[in-house]
Coordinates of C-alpha atoms in Angstrom, one line a residue:
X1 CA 154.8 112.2 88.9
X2 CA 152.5 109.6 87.4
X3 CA 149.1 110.8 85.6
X4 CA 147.3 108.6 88.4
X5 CA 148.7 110.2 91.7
X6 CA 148.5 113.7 89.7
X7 CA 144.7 113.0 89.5
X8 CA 145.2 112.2 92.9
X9 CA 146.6 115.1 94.9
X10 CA 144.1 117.1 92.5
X11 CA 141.0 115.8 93.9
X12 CA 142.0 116.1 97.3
X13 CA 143.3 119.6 96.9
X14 CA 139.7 120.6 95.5
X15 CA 138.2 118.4 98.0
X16 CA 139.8 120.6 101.0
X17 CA 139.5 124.1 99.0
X18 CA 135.6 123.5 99.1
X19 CA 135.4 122.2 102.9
X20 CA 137.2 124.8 104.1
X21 CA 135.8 127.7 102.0
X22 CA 132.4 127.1 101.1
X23 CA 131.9 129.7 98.9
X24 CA 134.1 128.1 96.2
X25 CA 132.1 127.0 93.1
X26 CA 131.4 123.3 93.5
X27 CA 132.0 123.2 89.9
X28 CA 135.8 123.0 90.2
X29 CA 135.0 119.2 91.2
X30 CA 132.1 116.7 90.3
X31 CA 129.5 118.6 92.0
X32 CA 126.8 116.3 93.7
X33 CA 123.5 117.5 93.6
X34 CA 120.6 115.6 95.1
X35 CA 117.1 117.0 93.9
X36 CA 114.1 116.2 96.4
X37 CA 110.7 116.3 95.3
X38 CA 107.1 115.0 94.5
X39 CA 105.3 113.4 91.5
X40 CA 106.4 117.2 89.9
X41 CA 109.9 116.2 90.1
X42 CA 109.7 112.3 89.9
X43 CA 107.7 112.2 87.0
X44 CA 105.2 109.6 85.2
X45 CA 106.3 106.4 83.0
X46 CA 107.2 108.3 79.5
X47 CA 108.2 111.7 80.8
X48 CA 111.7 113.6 80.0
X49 CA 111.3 114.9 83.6
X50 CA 112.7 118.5 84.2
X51 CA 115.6 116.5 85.6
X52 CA 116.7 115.4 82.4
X53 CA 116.6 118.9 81.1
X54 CA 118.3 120.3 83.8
X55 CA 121.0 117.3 83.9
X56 CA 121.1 118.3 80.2
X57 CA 122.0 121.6 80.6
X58 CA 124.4 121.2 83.3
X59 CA 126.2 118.6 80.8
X60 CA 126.4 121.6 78.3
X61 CA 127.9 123.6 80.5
X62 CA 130.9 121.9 81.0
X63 CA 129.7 120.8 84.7
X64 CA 130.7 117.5 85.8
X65 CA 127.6 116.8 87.8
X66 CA 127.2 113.4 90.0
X67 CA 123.0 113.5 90.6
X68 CA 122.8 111.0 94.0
X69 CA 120.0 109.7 95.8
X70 CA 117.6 106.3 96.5
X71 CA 115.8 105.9 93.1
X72 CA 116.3 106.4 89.6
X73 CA 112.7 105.5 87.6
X74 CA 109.4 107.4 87.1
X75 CA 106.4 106.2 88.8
X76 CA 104.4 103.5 86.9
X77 CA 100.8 102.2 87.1
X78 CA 101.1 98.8 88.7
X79 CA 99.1 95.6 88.1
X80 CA 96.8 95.3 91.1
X81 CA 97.0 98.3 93.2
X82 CA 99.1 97.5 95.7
X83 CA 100.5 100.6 96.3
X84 CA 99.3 103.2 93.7
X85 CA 101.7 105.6 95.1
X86 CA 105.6 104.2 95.8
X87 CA 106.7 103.2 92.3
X88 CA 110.3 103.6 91.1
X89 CA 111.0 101.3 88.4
X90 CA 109.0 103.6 85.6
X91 CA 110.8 104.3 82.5
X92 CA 111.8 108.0 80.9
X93 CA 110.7 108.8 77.0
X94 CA 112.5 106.0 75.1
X95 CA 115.5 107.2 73.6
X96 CA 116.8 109.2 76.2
X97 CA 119.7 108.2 78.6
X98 CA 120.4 110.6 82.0
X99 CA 122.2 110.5 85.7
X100 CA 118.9 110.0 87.0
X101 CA 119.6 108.8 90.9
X102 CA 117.4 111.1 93.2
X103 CA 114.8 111.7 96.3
X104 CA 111.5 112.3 94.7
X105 CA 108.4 110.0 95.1
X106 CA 105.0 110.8 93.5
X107 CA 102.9 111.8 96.6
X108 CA 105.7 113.2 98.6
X109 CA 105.1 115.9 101.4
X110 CA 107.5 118.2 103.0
X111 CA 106.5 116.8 106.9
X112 CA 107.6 113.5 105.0
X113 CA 110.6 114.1 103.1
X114 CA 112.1 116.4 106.5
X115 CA 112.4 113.2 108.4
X116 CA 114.5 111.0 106.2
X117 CA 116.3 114.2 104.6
X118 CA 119.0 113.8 107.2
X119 CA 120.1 110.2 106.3
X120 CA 120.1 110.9 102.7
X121 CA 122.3 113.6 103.3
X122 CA 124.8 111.5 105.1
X123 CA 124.0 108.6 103.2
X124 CA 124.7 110.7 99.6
X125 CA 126.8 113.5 100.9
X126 CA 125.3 115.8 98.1
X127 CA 126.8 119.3 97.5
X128 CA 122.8 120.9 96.5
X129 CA 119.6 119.8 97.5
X130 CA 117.0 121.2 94.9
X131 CA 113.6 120.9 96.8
X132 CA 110.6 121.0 95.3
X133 CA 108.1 120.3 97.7
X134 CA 104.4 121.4 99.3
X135 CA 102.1 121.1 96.8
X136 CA 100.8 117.9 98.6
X137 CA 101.3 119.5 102.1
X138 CA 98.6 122.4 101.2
X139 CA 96.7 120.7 98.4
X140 CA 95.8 118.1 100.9
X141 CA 95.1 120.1 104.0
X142 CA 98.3 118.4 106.0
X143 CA 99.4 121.6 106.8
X144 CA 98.1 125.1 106.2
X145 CA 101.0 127.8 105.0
X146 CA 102.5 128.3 108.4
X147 CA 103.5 125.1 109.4
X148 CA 104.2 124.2 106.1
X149 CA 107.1 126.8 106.7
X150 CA 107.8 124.9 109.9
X151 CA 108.5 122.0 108.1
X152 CA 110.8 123.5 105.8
X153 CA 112.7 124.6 108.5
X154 CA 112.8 121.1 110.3
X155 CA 114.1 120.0 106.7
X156 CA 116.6 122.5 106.7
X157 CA 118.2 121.7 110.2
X158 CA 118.2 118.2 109.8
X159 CA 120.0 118.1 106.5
X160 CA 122.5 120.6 108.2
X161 CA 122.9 118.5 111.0
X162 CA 124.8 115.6 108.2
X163 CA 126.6 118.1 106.3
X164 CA 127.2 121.9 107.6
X165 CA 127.9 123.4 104.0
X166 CA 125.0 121.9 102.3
X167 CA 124.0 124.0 99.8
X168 CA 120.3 124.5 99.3
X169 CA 117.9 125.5 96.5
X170 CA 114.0 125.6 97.4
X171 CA 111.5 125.6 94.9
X172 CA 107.9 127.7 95.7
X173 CA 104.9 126.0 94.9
X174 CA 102.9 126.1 91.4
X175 CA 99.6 126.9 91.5
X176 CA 97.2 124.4 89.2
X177 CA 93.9 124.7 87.8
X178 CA 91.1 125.2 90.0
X179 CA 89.6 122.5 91.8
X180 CA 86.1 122.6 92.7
X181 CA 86.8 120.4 95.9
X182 CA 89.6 122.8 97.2
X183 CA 88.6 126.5 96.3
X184 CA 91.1 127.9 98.6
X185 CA 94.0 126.3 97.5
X186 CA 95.1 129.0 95.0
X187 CA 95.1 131.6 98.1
X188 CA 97.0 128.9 100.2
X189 CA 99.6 128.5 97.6
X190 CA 99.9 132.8 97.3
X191 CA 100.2 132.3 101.1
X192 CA 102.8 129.8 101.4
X193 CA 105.0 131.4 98.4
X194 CA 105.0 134.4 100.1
X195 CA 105.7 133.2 103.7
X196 CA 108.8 131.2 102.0
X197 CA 110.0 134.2 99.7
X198 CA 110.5 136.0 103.0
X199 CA 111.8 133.3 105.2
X200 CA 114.3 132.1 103.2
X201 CA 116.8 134.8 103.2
X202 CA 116.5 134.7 107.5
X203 CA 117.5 130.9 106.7
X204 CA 120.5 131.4 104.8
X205 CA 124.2 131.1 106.4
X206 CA 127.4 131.7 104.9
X207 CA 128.5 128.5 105.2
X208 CA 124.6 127.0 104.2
X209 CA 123.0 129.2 101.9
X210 CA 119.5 128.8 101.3
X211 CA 118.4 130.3 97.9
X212 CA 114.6 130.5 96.1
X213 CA 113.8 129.3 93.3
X214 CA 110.8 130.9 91.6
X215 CA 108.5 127.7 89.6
X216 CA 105.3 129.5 90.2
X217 CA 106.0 132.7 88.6
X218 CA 107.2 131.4 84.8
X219 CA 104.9 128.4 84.9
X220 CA 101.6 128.2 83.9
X221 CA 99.3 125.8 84.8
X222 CA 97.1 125.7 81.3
X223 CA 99.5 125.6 79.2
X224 CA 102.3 123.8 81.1
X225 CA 101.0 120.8 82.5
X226 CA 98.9 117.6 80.8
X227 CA 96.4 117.4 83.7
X228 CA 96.5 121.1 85.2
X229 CA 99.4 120.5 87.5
X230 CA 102.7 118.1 86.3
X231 CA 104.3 119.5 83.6
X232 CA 103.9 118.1 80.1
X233 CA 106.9 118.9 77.7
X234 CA 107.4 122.6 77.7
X235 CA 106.3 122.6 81.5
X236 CA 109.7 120.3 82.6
X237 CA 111.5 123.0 80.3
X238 CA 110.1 125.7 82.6
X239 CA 111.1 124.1 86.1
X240 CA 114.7 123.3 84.7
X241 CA 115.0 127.0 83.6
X242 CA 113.7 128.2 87.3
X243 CA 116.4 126.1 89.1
X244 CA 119.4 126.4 86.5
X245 CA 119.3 130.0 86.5
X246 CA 119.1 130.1 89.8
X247 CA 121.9 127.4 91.0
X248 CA 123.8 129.7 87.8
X249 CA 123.3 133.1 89.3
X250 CA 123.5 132.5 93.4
X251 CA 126.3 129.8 92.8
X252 CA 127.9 130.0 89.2
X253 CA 127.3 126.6 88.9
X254 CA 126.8 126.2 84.7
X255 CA 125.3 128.9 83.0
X256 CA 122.4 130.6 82.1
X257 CA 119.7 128.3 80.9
X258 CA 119.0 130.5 77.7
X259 CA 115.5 130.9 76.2
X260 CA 113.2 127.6 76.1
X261 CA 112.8 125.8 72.8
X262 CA 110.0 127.1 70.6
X263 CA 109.9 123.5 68.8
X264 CA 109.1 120.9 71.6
X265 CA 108.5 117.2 71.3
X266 CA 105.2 115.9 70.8
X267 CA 103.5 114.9 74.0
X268 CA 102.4 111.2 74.8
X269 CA 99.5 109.8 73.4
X270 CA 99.3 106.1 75.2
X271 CA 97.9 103.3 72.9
X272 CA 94.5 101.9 73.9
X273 CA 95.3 98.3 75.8
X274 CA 95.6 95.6 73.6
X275 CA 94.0 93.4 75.9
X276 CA 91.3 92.8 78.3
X277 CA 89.6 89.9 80.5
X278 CA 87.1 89.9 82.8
X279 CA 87.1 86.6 85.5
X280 CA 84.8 86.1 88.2
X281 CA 85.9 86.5 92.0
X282 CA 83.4 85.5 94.3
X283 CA 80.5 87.9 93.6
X284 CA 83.3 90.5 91.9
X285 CA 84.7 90.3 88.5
X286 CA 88.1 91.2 88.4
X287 CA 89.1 93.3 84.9
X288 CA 92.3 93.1 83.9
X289 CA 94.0 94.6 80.6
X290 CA 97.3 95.1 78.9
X291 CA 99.6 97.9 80.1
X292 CA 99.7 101.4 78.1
X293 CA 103.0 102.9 78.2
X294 CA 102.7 106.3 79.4
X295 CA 99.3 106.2 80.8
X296 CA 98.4 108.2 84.0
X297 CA 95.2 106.3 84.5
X298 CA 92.4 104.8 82.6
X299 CA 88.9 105.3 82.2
X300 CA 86.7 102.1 83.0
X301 CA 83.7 101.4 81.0
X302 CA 81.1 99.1 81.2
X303 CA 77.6 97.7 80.6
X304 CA 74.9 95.0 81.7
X305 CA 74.2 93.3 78.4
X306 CA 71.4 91.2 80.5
X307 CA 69.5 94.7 81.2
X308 CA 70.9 95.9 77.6
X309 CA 72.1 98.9 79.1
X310 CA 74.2 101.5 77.3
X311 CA 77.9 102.2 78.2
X312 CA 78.2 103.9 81.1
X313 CA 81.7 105.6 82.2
X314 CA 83.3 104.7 85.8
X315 CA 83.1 108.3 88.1
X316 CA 86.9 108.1 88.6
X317 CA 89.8 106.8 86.7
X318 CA 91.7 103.8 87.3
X319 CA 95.4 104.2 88.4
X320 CA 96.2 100.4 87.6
X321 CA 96.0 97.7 84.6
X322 CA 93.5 95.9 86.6
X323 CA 90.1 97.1 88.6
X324 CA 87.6 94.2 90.9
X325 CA 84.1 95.8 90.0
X326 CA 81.6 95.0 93.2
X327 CA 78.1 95.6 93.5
X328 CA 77.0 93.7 90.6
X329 CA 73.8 91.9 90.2
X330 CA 73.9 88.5 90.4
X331 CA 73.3 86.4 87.0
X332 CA 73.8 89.4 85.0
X333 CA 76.6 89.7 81.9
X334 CA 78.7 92.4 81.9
X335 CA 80.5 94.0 79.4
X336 CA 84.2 96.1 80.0
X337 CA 86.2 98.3 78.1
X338 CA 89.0 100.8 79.1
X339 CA 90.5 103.7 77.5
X340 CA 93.9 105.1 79.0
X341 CA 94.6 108.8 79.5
X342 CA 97.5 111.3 79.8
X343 CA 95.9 113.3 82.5
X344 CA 93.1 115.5 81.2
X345 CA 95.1 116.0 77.7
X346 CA 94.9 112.7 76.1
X347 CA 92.0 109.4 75.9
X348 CA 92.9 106.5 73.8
X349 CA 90.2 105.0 71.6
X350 CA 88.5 102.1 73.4
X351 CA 90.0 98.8 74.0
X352 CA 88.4 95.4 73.2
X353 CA 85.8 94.5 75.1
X354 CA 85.9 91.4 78.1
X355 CA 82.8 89.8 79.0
X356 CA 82.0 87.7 81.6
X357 CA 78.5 86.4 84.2
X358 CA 78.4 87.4 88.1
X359 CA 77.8 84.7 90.5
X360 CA 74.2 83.7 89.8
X361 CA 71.9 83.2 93.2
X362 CA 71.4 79.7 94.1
X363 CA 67.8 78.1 94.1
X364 CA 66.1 78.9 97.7
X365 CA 65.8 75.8 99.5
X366 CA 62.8 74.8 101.3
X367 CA 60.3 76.3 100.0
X368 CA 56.7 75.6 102.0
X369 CA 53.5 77.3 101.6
X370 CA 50.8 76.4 104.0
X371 CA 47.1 77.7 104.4
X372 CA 46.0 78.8 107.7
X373 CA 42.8 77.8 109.4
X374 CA 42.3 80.6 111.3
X375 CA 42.7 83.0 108.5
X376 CA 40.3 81.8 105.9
X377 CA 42.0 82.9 102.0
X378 CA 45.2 83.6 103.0
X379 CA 48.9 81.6 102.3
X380 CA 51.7 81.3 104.3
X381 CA 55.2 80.9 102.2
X382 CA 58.4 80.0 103.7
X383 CA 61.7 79.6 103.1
X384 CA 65.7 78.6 104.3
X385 CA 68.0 81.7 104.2
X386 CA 70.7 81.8 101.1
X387 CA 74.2 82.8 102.0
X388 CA 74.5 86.5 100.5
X389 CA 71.3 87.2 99.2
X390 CA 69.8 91.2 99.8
X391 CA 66.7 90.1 98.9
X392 CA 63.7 87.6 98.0
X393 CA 61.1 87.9 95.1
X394 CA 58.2 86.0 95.3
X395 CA 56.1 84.7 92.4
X396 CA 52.8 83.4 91.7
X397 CA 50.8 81.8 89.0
X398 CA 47.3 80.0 89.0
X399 CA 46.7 76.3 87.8
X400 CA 46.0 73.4 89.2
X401 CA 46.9 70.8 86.6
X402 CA 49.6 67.8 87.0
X403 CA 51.5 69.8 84.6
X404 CA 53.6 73.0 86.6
X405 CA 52.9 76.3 84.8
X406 CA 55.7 77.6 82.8
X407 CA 58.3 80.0 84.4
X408 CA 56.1 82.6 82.2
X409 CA 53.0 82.2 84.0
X410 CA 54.7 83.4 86.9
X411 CA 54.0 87.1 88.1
X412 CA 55.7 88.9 90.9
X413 CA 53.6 89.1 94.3
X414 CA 56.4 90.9 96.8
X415 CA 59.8 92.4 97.0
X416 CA 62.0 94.0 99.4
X417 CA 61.5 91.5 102.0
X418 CA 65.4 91.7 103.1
X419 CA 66.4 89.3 105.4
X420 CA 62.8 87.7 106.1
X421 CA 62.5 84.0 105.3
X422 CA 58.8 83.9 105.1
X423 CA 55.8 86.1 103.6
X424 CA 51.8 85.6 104.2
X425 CA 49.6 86.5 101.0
X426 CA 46.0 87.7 102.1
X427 CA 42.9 87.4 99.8
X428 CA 44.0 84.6 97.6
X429 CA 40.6 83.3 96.1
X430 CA 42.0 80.8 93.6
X431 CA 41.4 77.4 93.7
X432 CA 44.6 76.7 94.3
X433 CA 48.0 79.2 93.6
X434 CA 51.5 78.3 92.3
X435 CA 54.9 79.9 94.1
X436 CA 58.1 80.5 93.5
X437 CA 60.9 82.3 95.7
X438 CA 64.0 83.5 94.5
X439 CA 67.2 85.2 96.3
X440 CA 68.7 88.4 94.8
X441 CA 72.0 90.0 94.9
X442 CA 72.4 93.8 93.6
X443 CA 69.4 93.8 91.4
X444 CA 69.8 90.2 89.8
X445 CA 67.8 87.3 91.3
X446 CA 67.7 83.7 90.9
X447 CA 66.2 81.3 87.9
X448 CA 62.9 81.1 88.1
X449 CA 63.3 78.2 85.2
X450 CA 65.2 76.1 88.3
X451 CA 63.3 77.7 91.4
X452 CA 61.1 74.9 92.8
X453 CA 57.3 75.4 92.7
X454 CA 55.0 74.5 95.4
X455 CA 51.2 74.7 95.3
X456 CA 48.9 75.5 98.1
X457 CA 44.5 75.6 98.0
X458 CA 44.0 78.5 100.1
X459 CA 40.0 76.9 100.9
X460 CA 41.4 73.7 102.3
X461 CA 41.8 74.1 106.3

């Protein structure tokens, strides 16, 4: 009998032990194994992953493991924001090389993933699904710890409904650091792990089991993670260990994971950008810098060199190379720098700084001033409405020479006029008065070096 056809009626001996007894180790054959999950299990641009360490130690082992599913990269920052959350083409630590086709996707939610669970299964025919899921369910108020279990359950039927003898391994939730915005997270997490811890024995079949595997208890969120909930280095170690030992002891599929390395790579410390502009966009300027490998966000900085305002940091972090900053005052230079971050364990020194001017406020047309007769000492000055402006200034100055009075001369007689186009000074006992208007945007206004002055003699009727 040839070596090929020997291979042959191997496999599909295996191939009908396993469908018709379940309970036969997977491991006799490639074992498939599909692992489901969030940003936890997907990872950021530069991570190991915990599904490298757990592909590693199945490897070890002496498993012949086949990991299927959609995508294969980390999740990346993208250029412009156009969808901060889907990304799939990230890249792992450099150096490293892994089976890494699977079903997680920063962002993910259980009331998601049950949904399209049951293609992927027939799509993938996997042997496991390891699920880690819920944090963003609870941590986002989709579903409270109750129907959170009712998704599960949903999850669980459909991806029975493509392959009977699916084999599945369910992940509880880690708790992170506290967050003032959601104080009752840690007791919704409690909730949910305890709802699940109970529910999933009442799930399990002969033919489907459903095992637990405990994250929450061996992880810990201040030590573990770079940002108080995805695992840094040692954290990945800890979620590998959780589901190894578990797929090992409910399925003898590899062995125990062993005791987690005391010596641990170094954890990333993205480079600041290399590179930064700043270019005008309408009444935005769009900042753009080089990518930082690695980075989880960056922080935006910036300043009005016109006002010669310190730097002031943005409130949140960037989750792109780029940001369009609004609300700027019009004629004013701003200044930009970015650092990028690892979560809350790492800032990069600053990167150079971009420059650049906001759209300046055109001159105000038409600008009139007229005395009125029946209103002895007062001036009447009006104006044609500019295309964006908030507001209009207007100045004043005495002097009736030929010669116009310098823009100096010029003091400010009103403000917060909004959308008026005219404004009536009383008590003017001047000779004769000098105005100018100007438009503002934001806080900056127009030139009053180009802003056309008219004069008026508030005693001539």
């Amino acid at each position: 009998m040839s070596q090929r056809l020997s291979r042959l009626l191997g496999a599909v001996l295996v191939a009908t032990l396993v469908a018709l007894f379940p309970s036969v180790p997977a491991s006799a054959a490639t074992t498939k194994i599909m692992i489901v999950g969030d940003s936890i299990s997907q990872g950021a641009e530069g991570d190991y992953t915990w599904r490298y360490r757990f592909a590693q130690h199945l490897a070890s082992s002496g498993v012949a493991a086949d990991f299927v599913g959609p995508w294969t990269g980390t999740r990346v920052l993208d250029a412009d924001h156009a969808n901060p959350m889907v990304s799939h083409s990230g890249a792992y630590r450099p150096g490293i090389s892994f089976d890494s086709a699977n079903l997680a996707q920063w962002g993910w939610r259980m009331d998601q993933a049950k949904d399209v669970i049951g293609a992927n299964v027939s799509g993938h025919t996997p042997d496991y699904l390891l699920v880690e899921l819920g944090f963003n369910d609870l941590g986002w108020g989709v579903s409270d710890a109750p129907g959170l279990i009712s998704h599960f359950e949903t999850f669980v039927a459909n991806a029975r409904a493509a392959k009977p003898n699916i084999r599945i391994v369910i992940g509880n939730v880690p708790h992170r650091t506290p967050l003032d915005v959601n104080p009752g997270l840690p007791a919704l997490i409690s909730q949910y792990n305890a709802l699940l811890a109970a529910r999933v024995p009442q799930l399990s079949t002969s033919a489907s089991p459903i095992v637990l595997a405990d994250i929450d208890g061996p992880f810990n969120e201040n030590t573990d993670t770079y940002d108080g909930l995805h695992p840094n280095v040692r954290g990945e170690y800890v979620i590998a260990k959780a589901f190894a030992d578990r797929v090992s002891g409910s399925f003898g599929l590899g062995g125990a994971y062993g005791a987690i390395p005391t010596s641990l790579p170094a954890g990333l410390t993205p480079a600041a950008p290399t590179s930064i502009t700043a270019v005008r966009v309408a009444d935005k300027l769009k900042v753009s810098w080089s990518h930082s490998f690695g980075a989880t966000g960056y922080q935006f900085w910036k300043r009005d060199v016109t006002t010669g305002g310190a730097w002031e940091k943005g409130l949140y972090e960037i989750g792109a190379d780029s940001w369009t900053d609004d609300w700027l005052p019009a004629g004013h230079r701003m200044e930009y720098q970015v650092r990028a971050t690892r979560g809350s364990s790492w800032t990069s020194p600053a990167s150079p700084t971009a420059s650049a001017v906001v759209r300046p406020m055109p001159d105000v047309p038409n600008v009139t001033v007229v005395a009125n007769p029946d209103r002895p000492y007062t001036l009447t000055v009006r104006w044609s409405a500019v295309a964006d402006a908030h507001d209009y200034h207007v100045y004043a100055a005495p002097g009736c020479d030929s010669t116009v009075p310098a823009p100096s001369a010029f003091t400010e007689q009103q403000w917060g006029l909004a959308g008026k186009t005219s404004w009536t000074q009383e008590l003017v006992f001047e000779q004769c008065r000098n105005y100018k208007v100007v438009a503002s945007r934001w806080g900056g206004h127009g030139s009053l070096a180009t802003a056309t002055t008219v004069r008026a003699y508030p005693y001539r009727t």
